[in-house]
Short mmCIF file of C-alpha atoms in Angstrom, two decimals:
data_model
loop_
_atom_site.label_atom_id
_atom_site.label_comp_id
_atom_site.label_asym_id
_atom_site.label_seq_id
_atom_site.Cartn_x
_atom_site.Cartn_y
_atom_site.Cartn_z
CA UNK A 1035 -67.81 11.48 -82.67
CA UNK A 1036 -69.54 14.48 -83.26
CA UNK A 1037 -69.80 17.32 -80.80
CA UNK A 1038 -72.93 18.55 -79.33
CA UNK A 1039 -73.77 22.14 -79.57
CA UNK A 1040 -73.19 22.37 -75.79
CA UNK A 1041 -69.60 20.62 -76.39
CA UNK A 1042 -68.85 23.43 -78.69
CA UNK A 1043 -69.99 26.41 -77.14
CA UNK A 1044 -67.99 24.69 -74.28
CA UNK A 1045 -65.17 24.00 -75.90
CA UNK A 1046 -64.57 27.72 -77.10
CA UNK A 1047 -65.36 29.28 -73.94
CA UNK A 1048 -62.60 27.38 -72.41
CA UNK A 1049 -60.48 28.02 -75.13
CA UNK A 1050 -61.00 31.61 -74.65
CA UNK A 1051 -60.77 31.54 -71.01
CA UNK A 1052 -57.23 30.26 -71.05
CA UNK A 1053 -56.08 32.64 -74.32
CA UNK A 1054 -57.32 35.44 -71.73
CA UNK A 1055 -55.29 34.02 -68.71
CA UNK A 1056 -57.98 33.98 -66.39
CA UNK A 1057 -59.29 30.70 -63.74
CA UNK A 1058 -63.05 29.57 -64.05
CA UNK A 1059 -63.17 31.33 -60.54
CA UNK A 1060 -62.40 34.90 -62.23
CA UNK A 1061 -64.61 34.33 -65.12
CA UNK A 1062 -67.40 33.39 -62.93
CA UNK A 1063 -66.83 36.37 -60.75
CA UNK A 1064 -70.13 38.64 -61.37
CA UNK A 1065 -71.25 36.35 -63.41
CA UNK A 1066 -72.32 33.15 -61.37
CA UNK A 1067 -70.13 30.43 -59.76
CA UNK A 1068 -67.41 28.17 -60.37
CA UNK A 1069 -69.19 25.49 -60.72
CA UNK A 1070 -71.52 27.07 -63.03
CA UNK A 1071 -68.50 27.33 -65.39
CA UNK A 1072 -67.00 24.38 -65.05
CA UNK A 1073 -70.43 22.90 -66.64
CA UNK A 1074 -70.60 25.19 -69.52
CA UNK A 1075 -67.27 24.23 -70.50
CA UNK A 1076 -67.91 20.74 -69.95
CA UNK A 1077 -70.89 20.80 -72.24
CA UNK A 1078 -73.14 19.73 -69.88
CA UNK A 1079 -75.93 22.46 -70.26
CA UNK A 1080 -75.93 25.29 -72.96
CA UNK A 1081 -75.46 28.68 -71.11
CA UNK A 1082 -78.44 31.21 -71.16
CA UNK A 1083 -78.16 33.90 -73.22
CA UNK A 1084 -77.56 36.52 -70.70
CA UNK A 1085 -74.88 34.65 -69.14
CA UNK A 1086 -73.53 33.90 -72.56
CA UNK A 1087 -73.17 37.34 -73.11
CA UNK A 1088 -71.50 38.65 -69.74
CA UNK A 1089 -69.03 35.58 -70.42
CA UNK A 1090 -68.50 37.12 -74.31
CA UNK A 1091 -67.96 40.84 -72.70
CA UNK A 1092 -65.37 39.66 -70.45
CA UNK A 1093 -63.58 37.76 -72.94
CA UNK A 1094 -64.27 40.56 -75.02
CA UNK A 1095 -65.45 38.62 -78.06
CA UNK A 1096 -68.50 38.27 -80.13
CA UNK A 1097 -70.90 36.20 -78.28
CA UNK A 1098 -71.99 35.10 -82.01
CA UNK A 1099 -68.28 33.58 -81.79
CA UNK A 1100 -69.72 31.13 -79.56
CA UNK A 1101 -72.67 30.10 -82.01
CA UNK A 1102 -70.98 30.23 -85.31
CA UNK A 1103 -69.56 26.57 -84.68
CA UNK A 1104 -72.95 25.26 -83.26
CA UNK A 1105 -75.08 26.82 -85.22
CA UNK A 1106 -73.01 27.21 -88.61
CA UNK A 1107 -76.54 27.48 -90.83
CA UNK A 1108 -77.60 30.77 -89.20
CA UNK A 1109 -74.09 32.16 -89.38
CA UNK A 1110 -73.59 31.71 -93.19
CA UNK A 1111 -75.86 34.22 -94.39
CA UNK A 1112 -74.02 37.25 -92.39
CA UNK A 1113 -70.68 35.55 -93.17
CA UNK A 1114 -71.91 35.97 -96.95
CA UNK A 1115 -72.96 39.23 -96.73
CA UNK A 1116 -69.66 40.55 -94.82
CA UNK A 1117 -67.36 38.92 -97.63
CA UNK A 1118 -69.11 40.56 -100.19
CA UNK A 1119 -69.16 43.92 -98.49
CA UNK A 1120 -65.11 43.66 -97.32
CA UNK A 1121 -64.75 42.36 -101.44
CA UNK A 1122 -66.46 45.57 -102.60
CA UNK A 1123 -64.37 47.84 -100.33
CA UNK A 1124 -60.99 46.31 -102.13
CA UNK A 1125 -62.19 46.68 -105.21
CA UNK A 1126 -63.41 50.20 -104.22
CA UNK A 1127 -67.03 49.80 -104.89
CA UNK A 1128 -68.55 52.18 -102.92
CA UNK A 1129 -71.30 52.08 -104.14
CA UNK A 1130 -72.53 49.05 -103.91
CA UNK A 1131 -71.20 48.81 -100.47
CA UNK A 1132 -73.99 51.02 -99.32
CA UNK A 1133 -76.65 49.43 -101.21
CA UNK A 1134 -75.61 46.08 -99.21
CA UNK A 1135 -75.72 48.26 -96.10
CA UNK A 1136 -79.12 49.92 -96.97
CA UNK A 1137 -80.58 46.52 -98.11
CA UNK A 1138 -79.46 44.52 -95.17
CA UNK A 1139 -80.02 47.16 -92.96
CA UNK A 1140 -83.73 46.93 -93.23
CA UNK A 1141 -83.41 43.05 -92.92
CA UNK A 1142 -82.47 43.56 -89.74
CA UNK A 1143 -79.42 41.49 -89.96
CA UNK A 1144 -76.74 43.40 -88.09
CA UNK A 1145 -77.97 42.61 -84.50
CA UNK A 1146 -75.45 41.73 -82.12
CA UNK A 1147 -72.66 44.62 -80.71
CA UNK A 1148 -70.22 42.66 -83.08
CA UNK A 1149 -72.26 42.74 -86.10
CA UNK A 1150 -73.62 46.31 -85.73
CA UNK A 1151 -69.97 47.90 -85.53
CA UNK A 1152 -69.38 46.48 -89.01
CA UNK A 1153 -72.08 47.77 -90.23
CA UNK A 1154 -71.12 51.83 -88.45
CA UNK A 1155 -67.55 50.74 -89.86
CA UNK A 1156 -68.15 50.35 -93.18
CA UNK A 1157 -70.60 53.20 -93.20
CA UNK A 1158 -68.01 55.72 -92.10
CA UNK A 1159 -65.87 54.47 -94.78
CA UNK A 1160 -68.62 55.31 -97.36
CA UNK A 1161 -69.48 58.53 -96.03
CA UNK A 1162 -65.75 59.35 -96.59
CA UNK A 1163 -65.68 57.78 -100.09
CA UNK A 1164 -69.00 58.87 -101.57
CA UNK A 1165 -70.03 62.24 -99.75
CA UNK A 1166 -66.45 63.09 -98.65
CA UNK A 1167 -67.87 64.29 -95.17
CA UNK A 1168 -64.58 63.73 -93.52
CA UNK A 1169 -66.16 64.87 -89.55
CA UNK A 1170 -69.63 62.45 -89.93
CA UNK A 1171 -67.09 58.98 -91.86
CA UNK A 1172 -65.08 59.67 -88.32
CA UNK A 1173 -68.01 60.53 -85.99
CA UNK A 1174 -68.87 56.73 -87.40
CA UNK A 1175 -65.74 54.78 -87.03
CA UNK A 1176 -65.16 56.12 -83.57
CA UNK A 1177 -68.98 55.22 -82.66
CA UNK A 1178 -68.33 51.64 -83.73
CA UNK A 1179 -64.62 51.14 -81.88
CA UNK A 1180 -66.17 52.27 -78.96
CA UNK A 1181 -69.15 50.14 -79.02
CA UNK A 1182 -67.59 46.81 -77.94
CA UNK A 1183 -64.12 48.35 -76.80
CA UNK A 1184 -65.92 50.11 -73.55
CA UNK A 1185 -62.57 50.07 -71.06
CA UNK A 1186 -58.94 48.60 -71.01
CA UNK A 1187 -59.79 45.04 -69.90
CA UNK A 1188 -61.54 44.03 -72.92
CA UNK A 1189 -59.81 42.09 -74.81
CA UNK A 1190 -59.31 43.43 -78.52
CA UNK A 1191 -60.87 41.99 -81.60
CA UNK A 1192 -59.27 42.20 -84.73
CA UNK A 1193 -62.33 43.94 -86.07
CA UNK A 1194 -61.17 47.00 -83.58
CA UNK A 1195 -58.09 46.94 -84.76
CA UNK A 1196 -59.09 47.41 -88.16
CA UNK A 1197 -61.59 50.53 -88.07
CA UNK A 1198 -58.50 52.17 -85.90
CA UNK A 1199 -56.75 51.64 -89.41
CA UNK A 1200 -59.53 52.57 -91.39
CA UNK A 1201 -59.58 55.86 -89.12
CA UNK A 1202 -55.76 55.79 -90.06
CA UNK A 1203 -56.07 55.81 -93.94
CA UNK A 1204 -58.73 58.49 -93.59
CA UNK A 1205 -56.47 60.47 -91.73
CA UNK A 1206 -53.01 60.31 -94.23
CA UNK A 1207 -55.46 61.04 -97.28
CA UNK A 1208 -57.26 64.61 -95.83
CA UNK A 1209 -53.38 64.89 -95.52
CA UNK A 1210 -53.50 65.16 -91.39
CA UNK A 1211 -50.67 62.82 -91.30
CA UNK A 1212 -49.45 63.40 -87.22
CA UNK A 1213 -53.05 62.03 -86.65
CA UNK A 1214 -52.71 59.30 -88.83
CA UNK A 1215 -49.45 58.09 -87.50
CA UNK A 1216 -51.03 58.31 -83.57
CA UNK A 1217 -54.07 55.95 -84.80
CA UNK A 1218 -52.03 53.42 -86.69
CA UNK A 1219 -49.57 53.72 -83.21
CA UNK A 1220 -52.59 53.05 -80.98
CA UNK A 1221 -53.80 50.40 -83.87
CA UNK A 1222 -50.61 48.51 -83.84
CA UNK A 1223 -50.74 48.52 -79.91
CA UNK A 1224 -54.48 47.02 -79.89
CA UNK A 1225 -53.24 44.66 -82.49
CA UNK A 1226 -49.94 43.33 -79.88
CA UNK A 1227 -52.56 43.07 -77.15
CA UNK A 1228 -54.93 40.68 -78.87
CA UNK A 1229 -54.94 36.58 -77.53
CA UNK A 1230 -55.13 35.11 -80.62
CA UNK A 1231 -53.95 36.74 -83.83
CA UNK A 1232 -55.97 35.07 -86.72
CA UNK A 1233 -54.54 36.92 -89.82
CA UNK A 1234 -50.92 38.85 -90.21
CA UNK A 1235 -52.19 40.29 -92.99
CA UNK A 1236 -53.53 42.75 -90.56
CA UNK A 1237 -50.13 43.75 -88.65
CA UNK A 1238 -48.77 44.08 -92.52
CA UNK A 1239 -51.22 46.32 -93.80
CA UNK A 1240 -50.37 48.52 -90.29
CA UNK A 1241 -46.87 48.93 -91.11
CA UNK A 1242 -47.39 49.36 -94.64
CA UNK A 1243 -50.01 52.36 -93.70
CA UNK A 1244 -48.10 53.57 -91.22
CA UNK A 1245 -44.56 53.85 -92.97
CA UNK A 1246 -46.88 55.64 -95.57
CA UNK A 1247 -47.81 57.95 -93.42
CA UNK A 1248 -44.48 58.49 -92.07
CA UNK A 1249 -42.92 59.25 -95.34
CA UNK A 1250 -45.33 62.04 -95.71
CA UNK A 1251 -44.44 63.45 -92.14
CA UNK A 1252 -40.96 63.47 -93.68
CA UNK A 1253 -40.31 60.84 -91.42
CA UNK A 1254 -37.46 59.04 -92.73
CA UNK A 1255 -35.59 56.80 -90.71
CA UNK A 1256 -38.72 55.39 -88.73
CA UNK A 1257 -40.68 55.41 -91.84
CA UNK A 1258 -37.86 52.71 -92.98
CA UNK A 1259 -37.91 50.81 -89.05
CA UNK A 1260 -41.59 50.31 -90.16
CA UNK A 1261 -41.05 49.15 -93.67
CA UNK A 1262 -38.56 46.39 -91.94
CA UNK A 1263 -40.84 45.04 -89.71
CA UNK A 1264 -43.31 45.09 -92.24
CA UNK A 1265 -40.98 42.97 -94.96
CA UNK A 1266 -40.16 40.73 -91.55
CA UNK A 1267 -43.57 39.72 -91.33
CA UNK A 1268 -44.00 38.83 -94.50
CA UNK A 1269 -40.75 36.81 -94.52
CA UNK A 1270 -41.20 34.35 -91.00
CA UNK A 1271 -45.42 34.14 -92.53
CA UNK A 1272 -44.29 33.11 -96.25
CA UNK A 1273 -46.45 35.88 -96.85
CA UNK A 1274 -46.17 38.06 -100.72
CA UNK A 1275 -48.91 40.66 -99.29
CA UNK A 1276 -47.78 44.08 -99.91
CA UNK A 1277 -44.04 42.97 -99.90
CA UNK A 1278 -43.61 44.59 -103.24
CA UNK A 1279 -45.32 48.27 -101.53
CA UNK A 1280 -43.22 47.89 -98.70
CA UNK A 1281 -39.69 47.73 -100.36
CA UNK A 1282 -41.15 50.40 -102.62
CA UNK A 1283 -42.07 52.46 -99.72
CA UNK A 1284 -38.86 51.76 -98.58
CA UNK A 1285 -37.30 52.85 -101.69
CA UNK A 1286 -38.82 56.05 -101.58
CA UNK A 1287 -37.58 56.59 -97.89
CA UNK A 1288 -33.81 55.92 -98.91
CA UNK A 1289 -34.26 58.20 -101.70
CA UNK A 1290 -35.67 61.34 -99.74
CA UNK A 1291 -32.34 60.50 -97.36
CA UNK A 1292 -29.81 60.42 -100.52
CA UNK A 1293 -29.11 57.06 -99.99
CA UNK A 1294 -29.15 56.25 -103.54
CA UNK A 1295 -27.54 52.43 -103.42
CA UNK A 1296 -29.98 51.33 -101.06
CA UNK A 1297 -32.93 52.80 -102.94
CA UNK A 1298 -31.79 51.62 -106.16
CA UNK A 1299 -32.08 47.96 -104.04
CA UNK A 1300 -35.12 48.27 -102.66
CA UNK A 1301 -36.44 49.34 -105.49
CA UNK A 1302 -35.10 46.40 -107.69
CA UNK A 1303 -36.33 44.06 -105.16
CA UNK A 1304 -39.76 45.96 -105.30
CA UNK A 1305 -39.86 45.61 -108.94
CA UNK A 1306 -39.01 41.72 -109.36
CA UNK A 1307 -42.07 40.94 -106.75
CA UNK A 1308 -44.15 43.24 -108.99
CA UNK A 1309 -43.27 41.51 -111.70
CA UNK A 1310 -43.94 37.75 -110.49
CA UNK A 1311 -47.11 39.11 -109.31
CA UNK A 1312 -47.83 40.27 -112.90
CA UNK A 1313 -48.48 43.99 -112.03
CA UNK A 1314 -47.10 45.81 -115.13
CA UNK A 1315 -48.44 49.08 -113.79
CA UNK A 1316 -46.66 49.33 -110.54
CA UNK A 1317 -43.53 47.71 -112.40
CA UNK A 1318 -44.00 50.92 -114.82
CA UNK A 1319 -43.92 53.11 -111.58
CA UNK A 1320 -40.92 51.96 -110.54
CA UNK A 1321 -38.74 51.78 -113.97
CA UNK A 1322 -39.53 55.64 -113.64
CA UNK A 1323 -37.99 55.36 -110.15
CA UNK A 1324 -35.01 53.63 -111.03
CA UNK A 1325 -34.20 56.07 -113.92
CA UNK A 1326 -34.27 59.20 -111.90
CA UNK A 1327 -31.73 57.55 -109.65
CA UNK A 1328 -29.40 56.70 -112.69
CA UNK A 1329 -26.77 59.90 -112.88
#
């Protein structure tokens, strides 16, 4: 049987409600009543939108999280437009990332609290990139963490947790790498607090940046406690994603500490998983590795 939109919106606000640990009495507290609650997530009437919203703030999620079940059709557009900006920002497309922004921008798309900090996101990242105005790309990510993550209670997206790392990578590569470890810290900690966590790929590329940023600190031995629970991850997930970077990163770490056996391993190891993902330039990289270890 299919689900009404009331069923759904329902359905995920309990859902929520329980991830969050909280009664329909709490949740209705300052919002409306028990009662009033115990309807919504029953299905029987669709919310309005202001009490949709001071529902969505204390979960602290997206109220569009709510709609993007019901009301899929107006959802895929925006879903579109974020892959293909998040695409362009792997590929390092600059670029073209702002001409989505300026384009979309002026459609008017990026309307909820949600939506509009990807948009300041992904603009501090090109004003980094492009015009390599270090002070305005961080004026921007901070703006858009602190636009839905307004005190401790809120619950952390994994969008939050991502422009802390994006603040993170800025940070190691103008070389200010104490500030860069304290933001991936406070980024790893956001991550641990979240209800529901949707994509390890996330906690992996922490670790990764922040043994990274370790190794520059001359930070040996807990740039190499990072790399572990990094490879961990990976392991218990079935997971390839960075794998290879992270035993190379390790690698590098064992090497600084003369601990030439165990780099030579983790640099092997590095090297087959660059090979079976058919990377002949990072497998280069580490050949040159190995051979400076050789006596």
């Amino acid at each position: 049987m299919q689900l009404s939109k009331a069923q759904i919106i329902g359905k995920n606000i309990k859902k929520l409600r329980k991830q969050a640990q909280l009664t329909q009495v709490e949740l209705a507290d300052g919002i409306g009543t028990q009662a009033q609650i115990s309807k919504i997530e029953k299905g029987l009437v669709i919310p309005l939108s202001t009490t949709l919203y001071e529902i969505a703030e204390k979960l602290g999620v997206d109220i569009h999280g709510f709609f993007e079940q019901a009301y899929e059709p107006q959802s895929n557009y925006l879903k579109e437009v974020k892959y293909q900006i998040r695409k362009e920002i792997r590929n390092r497309h600059y670029e073209e990332v702002e001409r989505i922004l300026n384009f979309e921008g002026k459609n008017n798309i990026f309307q909820s609290d949600y939506d509009y900090q990807f948009c300041l996101w992904h603009k501090g990242i090109i004003e980094f990139y492009i015009y390599h105005n270090t002070e305005k790309s961080i004026a921007f990510l901070e703006e858009a963490f602190k636009l839905t993550n307004k005190d401790k209670e809120t619950v952390t997206t994994l969008q939050e947790v991502e422009i802390l790392n994006s603040i993170a990578i800025i940070y190691n590569e103008i070389q200010q790498y104490h500030s860069s470890i304290q933001k991936y810290k406070q980024a790893i900690r956001h991550f641990r607090e979240m209800m529901e966590i949707t994509d390890r790929r996330v906690e992996i590329r922490l670790y990764y940046g922040l043994a990274k940023s370790l190794f520059k600190n001359q930070s040996y031995d807990e740039s190499i406690d990072y790399c572990k629970k990094g490879i961990n991850v990976c392991i218990n997930e079935e997971i390839l994603y960075l794998l290879g970077e992270l035993y190379y990163e390790q690698g590098q770490n064992y090497q600084a500490l003369k601990k030439i056996q165990l780099a030579h391993n983790a640099y092997s190891t590095a090297r087959q998983l660059f090979q079976i993902g058919r990377r002949p330039a990072f497998v280069e990289v580490v050949d040159e590795k190995l051979t400076a270890l050789d006596p």
